Coordinates of C-alpha atoms in Angstrom, one line a residue:
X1 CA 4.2 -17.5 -32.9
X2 CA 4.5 -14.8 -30.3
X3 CA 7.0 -12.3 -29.5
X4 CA 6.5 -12.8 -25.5
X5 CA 4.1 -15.0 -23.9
X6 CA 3.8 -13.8 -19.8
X7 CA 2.8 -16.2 -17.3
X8 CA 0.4 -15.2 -14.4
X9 CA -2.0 -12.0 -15.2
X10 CA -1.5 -10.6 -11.4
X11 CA -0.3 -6.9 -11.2
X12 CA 3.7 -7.6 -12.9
X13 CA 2.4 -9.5 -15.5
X14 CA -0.8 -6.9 -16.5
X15 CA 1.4 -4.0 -16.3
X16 CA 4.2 -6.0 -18.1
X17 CA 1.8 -6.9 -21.2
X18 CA 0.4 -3.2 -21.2
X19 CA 3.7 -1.4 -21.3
X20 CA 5.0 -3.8 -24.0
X21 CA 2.3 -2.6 -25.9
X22 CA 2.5 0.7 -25.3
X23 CA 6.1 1.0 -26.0
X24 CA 6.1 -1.1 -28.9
X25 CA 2.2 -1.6 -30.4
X26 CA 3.5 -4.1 -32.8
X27 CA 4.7 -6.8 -30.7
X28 CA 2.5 -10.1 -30.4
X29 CA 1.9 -10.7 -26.9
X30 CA 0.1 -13.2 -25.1
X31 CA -1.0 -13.2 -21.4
X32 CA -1.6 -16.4 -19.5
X33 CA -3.6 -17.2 -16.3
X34 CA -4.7 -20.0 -14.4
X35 CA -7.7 -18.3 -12.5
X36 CA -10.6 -17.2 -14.4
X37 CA -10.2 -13.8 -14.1
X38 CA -7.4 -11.6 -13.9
X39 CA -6.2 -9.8 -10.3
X40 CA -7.5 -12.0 -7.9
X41 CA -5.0 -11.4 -5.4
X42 CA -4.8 -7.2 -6.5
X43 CA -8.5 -7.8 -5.3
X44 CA -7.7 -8.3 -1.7
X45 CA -4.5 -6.2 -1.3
X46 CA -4.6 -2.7 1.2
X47 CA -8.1 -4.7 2.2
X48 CA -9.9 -4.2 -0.8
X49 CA -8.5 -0.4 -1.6
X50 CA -5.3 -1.5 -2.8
X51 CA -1.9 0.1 -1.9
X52 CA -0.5 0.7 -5.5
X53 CA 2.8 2.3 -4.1
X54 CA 4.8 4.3 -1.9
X55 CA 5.9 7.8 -2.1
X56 CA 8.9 7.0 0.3
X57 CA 11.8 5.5 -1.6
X58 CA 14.6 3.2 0.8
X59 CA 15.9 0.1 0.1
X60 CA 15.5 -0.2 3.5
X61 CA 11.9 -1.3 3.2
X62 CA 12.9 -4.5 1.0
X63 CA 14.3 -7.8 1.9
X64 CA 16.4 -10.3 0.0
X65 CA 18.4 -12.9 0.5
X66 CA 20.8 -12.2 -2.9
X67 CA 22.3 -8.7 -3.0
X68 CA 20.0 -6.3 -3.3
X69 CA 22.3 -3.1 -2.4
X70 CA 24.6 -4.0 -5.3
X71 CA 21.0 -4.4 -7.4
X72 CA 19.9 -1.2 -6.7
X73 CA 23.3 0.4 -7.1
X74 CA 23.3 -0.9 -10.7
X75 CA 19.7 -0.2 -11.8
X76 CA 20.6 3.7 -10.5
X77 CA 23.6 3.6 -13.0
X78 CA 21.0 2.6 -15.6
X79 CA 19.2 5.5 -14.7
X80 CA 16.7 3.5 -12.6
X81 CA 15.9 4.8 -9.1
X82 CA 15.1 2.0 -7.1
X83 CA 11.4 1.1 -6.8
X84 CA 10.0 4.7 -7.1
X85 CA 11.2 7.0 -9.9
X86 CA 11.8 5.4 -13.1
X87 CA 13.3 7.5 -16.4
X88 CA 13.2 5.9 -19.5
X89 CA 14.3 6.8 -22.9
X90 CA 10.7 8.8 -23.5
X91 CA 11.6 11.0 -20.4
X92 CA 8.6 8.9 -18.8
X93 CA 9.2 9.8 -15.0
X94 CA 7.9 6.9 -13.0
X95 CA 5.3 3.5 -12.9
X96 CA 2.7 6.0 -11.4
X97 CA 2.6 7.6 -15.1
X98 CA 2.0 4.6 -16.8
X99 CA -0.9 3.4 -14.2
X100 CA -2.2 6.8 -15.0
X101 CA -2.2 5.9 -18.9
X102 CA -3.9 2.5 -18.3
X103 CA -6.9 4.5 -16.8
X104 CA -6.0 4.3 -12.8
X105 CA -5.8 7.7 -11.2
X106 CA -3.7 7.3 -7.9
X107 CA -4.2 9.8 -4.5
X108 CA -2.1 10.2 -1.4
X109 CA -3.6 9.1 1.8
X110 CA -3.9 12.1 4.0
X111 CA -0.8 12.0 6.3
X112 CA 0.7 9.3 4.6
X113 CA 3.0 8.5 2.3
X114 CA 1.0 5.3 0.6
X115 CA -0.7 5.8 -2.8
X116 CA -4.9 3.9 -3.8
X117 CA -6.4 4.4 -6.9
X118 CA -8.7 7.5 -6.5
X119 CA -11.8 5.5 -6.2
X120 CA -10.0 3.4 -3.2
X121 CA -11.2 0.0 -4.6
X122 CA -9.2 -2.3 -5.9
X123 CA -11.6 -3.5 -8.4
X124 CA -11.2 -0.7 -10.0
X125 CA -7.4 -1.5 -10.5
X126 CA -8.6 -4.8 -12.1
X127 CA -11.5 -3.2 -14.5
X128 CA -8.7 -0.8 -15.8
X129 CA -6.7 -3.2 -16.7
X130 CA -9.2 -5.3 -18.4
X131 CA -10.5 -2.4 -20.6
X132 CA -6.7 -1.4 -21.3
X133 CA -5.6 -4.9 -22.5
X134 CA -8.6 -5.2 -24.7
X135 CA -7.7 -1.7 -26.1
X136 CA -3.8 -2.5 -26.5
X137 CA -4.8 -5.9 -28.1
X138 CA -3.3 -8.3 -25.5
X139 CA -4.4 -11.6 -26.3
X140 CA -5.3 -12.6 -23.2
X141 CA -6.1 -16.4 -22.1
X142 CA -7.7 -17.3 -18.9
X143 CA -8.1 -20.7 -16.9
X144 CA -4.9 -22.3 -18.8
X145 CA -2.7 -24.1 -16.6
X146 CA 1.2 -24.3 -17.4
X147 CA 2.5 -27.7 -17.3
X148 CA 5.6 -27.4 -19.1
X149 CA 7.9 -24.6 -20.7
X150 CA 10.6 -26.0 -23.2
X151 CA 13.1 -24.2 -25.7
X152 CA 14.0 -25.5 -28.8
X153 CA 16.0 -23.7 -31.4
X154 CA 15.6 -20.5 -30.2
X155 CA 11.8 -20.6 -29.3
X156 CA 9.8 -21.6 -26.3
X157 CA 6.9 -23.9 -26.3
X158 CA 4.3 -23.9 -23.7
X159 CA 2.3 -27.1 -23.1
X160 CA 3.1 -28.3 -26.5
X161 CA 1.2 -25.5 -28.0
X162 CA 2.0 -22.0 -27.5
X163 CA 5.1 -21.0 -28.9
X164 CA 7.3 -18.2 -28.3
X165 CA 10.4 -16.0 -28.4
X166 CA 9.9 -14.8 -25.5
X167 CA 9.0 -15.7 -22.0
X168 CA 8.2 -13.9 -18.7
X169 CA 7.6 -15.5 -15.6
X170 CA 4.8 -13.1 -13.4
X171 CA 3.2 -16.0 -11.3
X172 CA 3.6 -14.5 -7.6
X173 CA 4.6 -16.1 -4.8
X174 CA 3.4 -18.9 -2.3
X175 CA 0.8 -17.0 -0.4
X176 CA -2.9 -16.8 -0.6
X177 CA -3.1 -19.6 -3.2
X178 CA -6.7 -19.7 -3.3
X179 CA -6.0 -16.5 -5.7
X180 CA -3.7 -18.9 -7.6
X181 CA -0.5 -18.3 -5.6
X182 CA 0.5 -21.6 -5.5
X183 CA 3.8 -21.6 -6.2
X184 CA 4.1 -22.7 -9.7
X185 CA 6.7 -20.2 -11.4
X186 CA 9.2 -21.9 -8.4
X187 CA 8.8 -24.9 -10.5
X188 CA 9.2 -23.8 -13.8
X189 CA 12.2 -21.9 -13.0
X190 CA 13.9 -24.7 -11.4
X191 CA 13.1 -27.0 -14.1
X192 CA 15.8 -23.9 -16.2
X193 CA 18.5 -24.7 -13.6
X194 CA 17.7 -21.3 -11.4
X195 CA 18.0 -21.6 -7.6
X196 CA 14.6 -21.3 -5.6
X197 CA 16.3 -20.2 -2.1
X198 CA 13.9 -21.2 1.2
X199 CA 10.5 -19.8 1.1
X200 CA 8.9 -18.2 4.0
X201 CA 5.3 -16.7 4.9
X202 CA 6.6 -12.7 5.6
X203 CA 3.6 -9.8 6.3
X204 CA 2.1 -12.0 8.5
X205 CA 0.6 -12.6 12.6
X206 CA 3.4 -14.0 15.0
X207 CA 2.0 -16.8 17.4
X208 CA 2.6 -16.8 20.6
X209 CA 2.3 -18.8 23.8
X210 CA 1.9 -15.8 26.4
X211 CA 0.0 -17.7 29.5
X212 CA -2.9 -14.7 29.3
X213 CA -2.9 -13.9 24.8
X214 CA -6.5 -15.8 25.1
X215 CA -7.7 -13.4 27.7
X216 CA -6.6 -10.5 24.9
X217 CA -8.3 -11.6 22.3
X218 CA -9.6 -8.9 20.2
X219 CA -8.0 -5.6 21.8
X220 CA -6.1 -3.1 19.8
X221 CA -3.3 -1.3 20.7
X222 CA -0.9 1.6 19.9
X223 CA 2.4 1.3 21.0
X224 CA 5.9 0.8 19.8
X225 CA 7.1 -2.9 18.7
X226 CA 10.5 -4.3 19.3
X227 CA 11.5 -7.8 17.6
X228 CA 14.5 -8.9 19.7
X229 CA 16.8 -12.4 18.3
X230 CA 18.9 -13.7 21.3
X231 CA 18.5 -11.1 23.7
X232 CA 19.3 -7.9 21.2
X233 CA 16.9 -5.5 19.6
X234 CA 16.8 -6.0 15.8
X235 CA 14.0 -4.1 14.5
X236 CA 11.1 -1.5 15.6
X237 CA 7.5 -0.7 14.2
X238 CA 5.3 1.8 15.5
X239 CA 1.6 1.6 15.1
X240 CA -1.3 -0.6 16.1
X241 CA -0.9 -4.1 17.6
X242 CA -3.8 -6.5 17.1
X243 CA -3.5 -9.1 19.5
X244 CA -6.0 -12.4 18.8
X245 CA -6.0 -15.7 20.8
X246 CA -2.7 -17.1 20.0
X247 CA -0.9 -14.2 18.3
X248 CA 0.1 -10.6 17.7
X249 CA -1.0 -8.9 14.3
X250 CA -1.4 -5.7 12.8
X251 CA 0.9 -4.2 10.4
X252 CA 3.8 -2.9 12.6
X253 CA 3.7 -7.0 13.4
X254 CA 3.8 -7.7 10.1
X255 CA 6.6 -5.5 9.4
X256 CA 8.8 -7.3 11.7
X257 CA 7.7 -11.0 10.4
X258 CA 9.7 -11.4 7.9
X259 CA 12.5 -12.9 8.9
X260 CA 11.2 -14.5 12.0
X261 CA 11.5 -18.3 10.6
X262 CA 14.6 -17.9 9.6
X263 CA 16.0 -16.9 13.3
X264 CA 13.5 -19.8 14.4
X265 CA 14.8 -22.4 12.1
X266 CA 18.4 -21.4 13.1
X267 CA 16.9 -21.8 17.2
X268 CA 17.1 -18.0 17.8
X269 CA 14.7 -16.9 21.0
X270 CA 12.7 -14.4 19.6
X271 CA 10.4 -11.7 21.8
X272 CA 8.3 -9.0 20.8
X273 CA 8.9 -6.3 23.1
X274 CA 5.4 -4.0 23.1
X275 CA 5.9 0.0 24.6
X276 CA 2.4 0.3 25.2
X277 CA 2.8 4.2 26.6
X278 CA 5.9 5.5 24.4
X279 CA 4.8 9.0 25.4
X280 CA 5.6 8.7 28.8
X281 CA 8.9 7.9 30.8
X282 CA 9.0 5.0 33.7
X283 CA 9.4 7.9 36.0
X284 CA 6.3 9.6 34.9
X285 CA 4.3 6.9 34.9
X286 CA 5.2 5.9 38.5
X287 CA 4.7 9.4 39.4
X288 CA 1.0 9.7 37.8
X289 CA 0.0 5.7 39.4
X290 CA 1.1 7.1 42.6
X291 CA -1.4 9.8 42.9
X292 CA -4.2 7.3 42.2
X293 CA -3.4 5.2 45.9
X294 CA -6.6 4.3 46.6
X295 CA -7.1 2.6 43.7
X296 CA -6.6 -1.0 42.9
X297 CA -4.3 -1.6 40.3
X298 CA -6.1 -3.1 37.8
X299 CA -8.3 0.4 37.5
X300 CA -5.1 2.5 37.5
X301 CA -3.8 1.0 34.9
X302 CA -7.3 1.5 32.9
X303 CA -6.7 4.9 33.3
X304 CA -3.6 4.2 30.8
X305 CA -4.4 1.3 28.3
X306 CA -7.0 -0.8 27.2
X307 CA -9.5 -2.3 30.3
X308 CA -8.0 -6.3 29.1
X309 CA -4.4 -5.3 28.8
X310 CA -4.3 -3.9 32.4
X311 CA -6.2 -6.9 34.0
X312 CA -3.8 -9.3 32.3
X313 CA -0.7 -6.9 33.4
X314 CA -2.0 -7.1 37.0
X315 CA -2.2 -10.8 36.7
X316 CA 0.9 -11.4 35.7
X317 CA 2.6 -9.2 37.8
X318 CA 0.5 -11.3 40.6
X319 CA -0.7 -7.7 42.0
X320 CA -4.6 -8.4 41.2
X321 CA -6.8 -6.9 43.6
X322 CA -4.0 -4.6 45.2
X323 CA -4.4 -0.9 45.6
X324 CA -1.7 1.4 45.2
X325 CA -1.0 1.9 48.3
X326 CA -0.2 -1.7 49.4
X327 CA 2.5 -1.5 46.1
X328 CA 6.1 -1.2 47.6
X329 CA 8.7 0.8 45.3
X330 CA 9.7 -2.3 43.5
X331 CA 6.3 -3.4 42.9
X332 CA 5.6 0.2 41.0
X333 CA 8.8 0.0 39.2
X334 CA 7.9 -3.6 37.8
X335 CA 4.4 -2.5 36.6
X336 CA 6.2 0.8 34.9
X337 CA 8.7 -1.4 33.3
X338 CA 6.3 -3.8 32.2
X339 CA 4.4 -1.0 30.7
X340 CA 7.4 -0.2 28.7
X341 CA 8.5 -3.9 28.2
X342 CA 5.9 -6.0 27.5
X343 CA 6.8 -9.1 26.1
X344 CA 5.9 -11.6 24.4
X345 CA 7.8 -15.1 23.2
X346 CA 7.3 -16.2 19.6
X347 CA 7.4 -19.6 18.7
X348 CA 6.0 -19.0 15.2
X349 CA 4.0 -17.3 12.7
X350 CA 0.9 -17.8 9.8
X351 CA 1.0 -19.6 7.0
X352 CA 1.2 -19.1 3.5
X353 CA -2.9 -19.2 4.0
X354 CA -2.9 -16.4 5.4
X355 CA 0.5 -14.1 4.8
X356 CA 0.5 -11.5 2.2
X357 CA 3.3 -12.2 0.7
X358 CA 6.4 -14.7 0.3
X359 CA 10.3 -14.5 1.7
X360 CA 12.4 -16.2 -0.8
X361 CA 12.1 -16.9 -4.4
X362 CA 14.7 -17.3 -7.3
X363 CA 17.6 -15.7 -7.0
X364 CA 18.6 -12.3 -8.3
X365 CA 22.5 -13.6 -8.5
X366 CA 21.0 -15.8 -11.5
X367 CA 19.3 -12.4 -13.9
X368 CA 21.0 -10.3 -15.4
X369 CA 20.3 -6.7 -14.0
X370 CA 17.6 -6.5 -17.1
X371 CA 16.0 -9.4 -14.9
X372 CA 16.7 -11.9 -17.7
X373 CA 17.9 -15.4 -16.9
X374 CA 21.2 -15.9 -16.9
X375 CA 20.5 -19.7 -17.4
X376 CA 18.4 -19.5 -20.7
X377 CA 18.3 -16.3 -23.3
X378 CA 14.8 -15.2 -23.6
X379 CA 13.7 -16.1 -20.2
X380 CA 12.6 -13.4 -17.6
X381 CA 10.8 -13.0 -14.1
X382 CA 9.3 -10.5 -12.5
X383 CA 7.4 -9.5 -9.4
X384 CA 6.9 -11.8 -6.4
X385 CA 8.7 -15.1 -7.6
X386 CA 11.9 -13.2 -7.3
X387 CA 13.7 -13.3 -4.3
X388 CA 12.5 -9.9 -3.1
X389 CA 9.8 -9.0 -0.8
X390 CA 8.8 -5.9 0.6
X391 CA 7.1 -4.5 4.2
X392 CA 3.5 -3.8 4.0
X393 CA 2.7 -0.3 2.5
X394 CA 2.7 -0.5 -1.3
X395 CA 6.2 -1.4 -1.2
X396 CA 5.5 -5.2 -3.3
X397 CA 3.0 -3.6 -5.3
X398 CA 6.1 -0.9 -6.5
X399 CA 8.3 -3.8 -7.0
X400 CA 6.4 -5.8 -9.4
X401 CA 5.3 -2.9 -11.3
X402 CA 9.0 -1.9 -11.1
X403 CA 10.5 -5.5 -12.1
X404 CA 7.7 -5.1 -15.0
X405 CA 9.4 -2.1 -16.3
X406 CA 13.0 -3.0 -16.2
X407 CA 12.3 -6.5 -18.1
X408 CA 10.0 -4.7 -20.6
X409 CA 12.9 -2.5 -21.5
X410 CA 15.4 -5.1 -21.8
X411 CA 12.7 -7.3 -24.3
X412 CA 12.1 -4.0 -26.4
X413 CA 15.5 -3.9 -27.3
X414 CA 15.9 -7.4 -28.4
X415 CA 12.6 -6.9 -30.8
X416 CA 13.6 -3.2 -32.1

C-alpha cells in the first residue's frame, strides 16, 4: 500500500514525487510511466535547452477556459503568487528553490526574462531528476501502462494491482504523443465523472492559403504580428515570423495560436496581419522608396526586407518589373500599406503532432483550489491535463511545477 501513487513521470509528476519526499521523507510514493524513461517530452522543450520558467509573472500569459482570474485570486489569499513566487510554511520562496535542491542550477538568458538550466540542456533537467528520485527513494516504475483506476473503501487500485491512498494524475496533454502524450489522463478522469472541455493544438504554425506562401518558403522575418477575428485586432506578438510552404511559424505565431480553432470552429475569418518595418511610418517609407526612382520595385523593396518577401509583395501588388518612377501616388501608398499590413488568411493550424502543448483539459470548476477532485477524495491533477495552457516562454513548464506544489501541500496535510 502506498501513500500516493502519480501517474506520468513528465516534469509535474517528477517534481511532484520529489517535493513529497522532501517535505515529508516518510511517505510511500510511487511514480508511474508508460515510456521507458522518464522526461521524454522535457527532452525536446526550449529545443533541447529547456525553458524551466519565467521571471515575468501575469496571468495574462495563460489561457483557460474555467476561471482562471478567480483561481489565481484564491491561491494569492493562500499565500500563493500565481505561477512564479511560491511561500510555503518553511519560508521556501519559490519552484526555482526546489529545482535548485534536486540538483538543477537555473540562469537568465541575457536580455530576457526566460530561465534554462545552467548547462542549457535539457538532459540535464532529466539526469537530475533521476539521481534525485533515486536519492529520495521514489519507487519509480517505467513502461507500465494504466488501464484502469478504481476506489474501493477508501483506497485506489491501479490495474488490479497497485493500491493506494492517494492518487495524482501528471500525464500531460494531447501533444507530441510519440513522447507518450496521448491523451490518457483525459480518460481516466472522465471515467471519475470530471468534464474534459474541447481539446485544441495551441503553440503551434497557422496554415495558410496565401496565393505566393510556397514562393516564401524558408525566410525569416522580424516584424510585429496581429491575429485579427472578424475584422478586429485581438492580439499582437512581436518577434520573428517563420514563414514555410503552407504556413506561418515562429514563436510570436505561436503565441497567437491558441485560440485560433476555436474562432474557426465558431466560422470566425481570421488574418494575421504582419508589420514587417514597425520602425518606420507609411510616410517615411514612401519618402525613403521615392528617392530610389530609378529602381524597379522589387530591388527597392530589398533594400527594406528580405530579397523573397519583396518579389512576392511586388507580385501581388501586380507592380513587378516597374520602377519607381512609373508608380503613381496610389500605387506608393499601397506598397507602404502593404508593408505595414501584410496579411495573411488562416484556415487552420498543426496538429497535436506537432504543437507543443494542448488548449483544453479537465476543468478547474471541478478541484478544489488544492487541485483535488471535487468528484472523488484522494484524487488530484496536475500540470498539462488541466485545463490551463500557457504561451511559449517557460510559462507551462511554471505551471506544472506550480500545480505540483500546490497539490503536494494539500496531500501533506492529509498524511501529517
Amino acid at each position: 500500500m502506498y501513500d500516493v501513487i502519480i501517474v506520468g513521470a513528465g516534469a509535474s509528476g517528477c517534481f511532484l514525487a520529489l517535493t513529497l519526499k522532501y517535505k515529508n521523507p516518510k511517505l510511500k510514493v510511487l511514480l508511474l510511466e508508460k515510456n521507458d524513461k522518464l522526461g521524454k517530452k522535457i527532452l525536446i522543450t526550449g529545443n533541447g535547452r529547456c525553458n524551466l520558467g519565467n521571471t515575468q509573472s501575469s496571468i495574462n500569459n495563460y489561457n483557460s477556459s474555467s476561471n482562471i482570474k478567480r483561481f489565481k485570486n484564491i491561491l494569492e489569499t493562500n499565500d500563493y503568487d500565481f505561477l512564479n513566487v511560491l511561500f510555503s510554511d518553511d519560508d521556501l520562496e519559490n519552484y526555482y528553490y526546489y529545482l535548485n535542491h534536486f540538483g538543477i542550477l537555473l540562469k537568465k538568458e541575457n536580455s530576457s526574462t526566460r530561465l534554462y538550466p545552467y548547462s542549457n540542456q535539457a538532459v540535464t533537467v532529466c539526469k537530475s531528476f533521476e539521481r534525485a528520485l533515486l536519492n529520495y527513494g521514489v519507487e519509480v516504475i517505467y513502461s507500465y501502462d494504466v488501464n484502469a483506476i478504481k476506489k474501493e473503501n477508501d483506497m485506489f487500485i491501479i490495474n488490479n494491482e497497485k493500491k493506494s491512498k492517494m492518487v495524482v494524475i501528471a500525464t500531460g496533454g494531447k501533444t507530441y504523443p510519440k513522447t507518450g502524450s496521448t491523451g490518457m489522463g483525459y480518460e481516466i478522469l472522465k471515467s471519475f465523472g470530471h468534464s474534459i472541455t474541447k481539446l485544441y493544438p495551441s503553440l503551434t504554425s497557422l496554415k495558410t492559403n496565401y496565393k505566393y506562401i510556397k514562393e516564401l518558403d524558408g525566410v525569416r522575418a522580424n516584424g510585429i504580428v496581429n491575429l485579427s477575428v472578424d475584422g478586429k485586432i485581438l492580439e499582437s506578438e512581436e518577434g520573428q515570423i517563420q514563414f514555410t510552404k503552407d504556413a506561418l511559424s515562429g514563436i510570436c505565431v505561436f503565441n497567437l495560436s491558441r485560440n485560433v480553432n476555436k474562432h474557426l470552429n465558431n466560422n470566425k475569418k481570421i488574418k494575421i496581419i504582419i508589420n514587417l518595418v514597425p520602425d518606420y511610418s507609411e510616410f517615411e517609407l514612401k519618402d525613403y522608396i521615392k528617392k530610389f526612382y530609378d529602381y524597379n520595385l522589387e530591388d527597392t523593396l530589398s533594400c527594406i526586407i528580405n530579397n523573397k518577401l519583396a518579389k512576392v509583395i511586388s507580385k501581388d501588388l501586380k507592380l513587378n518589373g516597374k520602377r519607381i518612377y512609373d508608380l503613381s501616388n496610389d500605387e506608393l501608398i499601397k506598397v507602404c500599406f502593404m508593408l505595414k499590413n501584410m496579411y495573411f488568411d488562416i484556415i487552420g493550424t498543426g496538429d497535436f503532432d506537432t504543437s507543443q502543448v494542448t488548449n483544453g483539459g479537465a476543468s478547474l470548476e471541478e478541484f478544489t483550489d488544492n487541485l483535488e477532485s471535487k468528484k472523488c477524495k484522494g484524487l488530484y491533477a496536475v500540470g498539462e491535463v488541466l485545463d490551463v495552457d500557457g504561451k511559449c516562454g517557460g510559462y507551462n513548464l511554471s505551471w506544472a511545477f506550480t500545480s505540483a506544489i500546490i497539490a503536494c501541500d494539500c496531500i501533506n496535510k492529509k498524511t501529517i
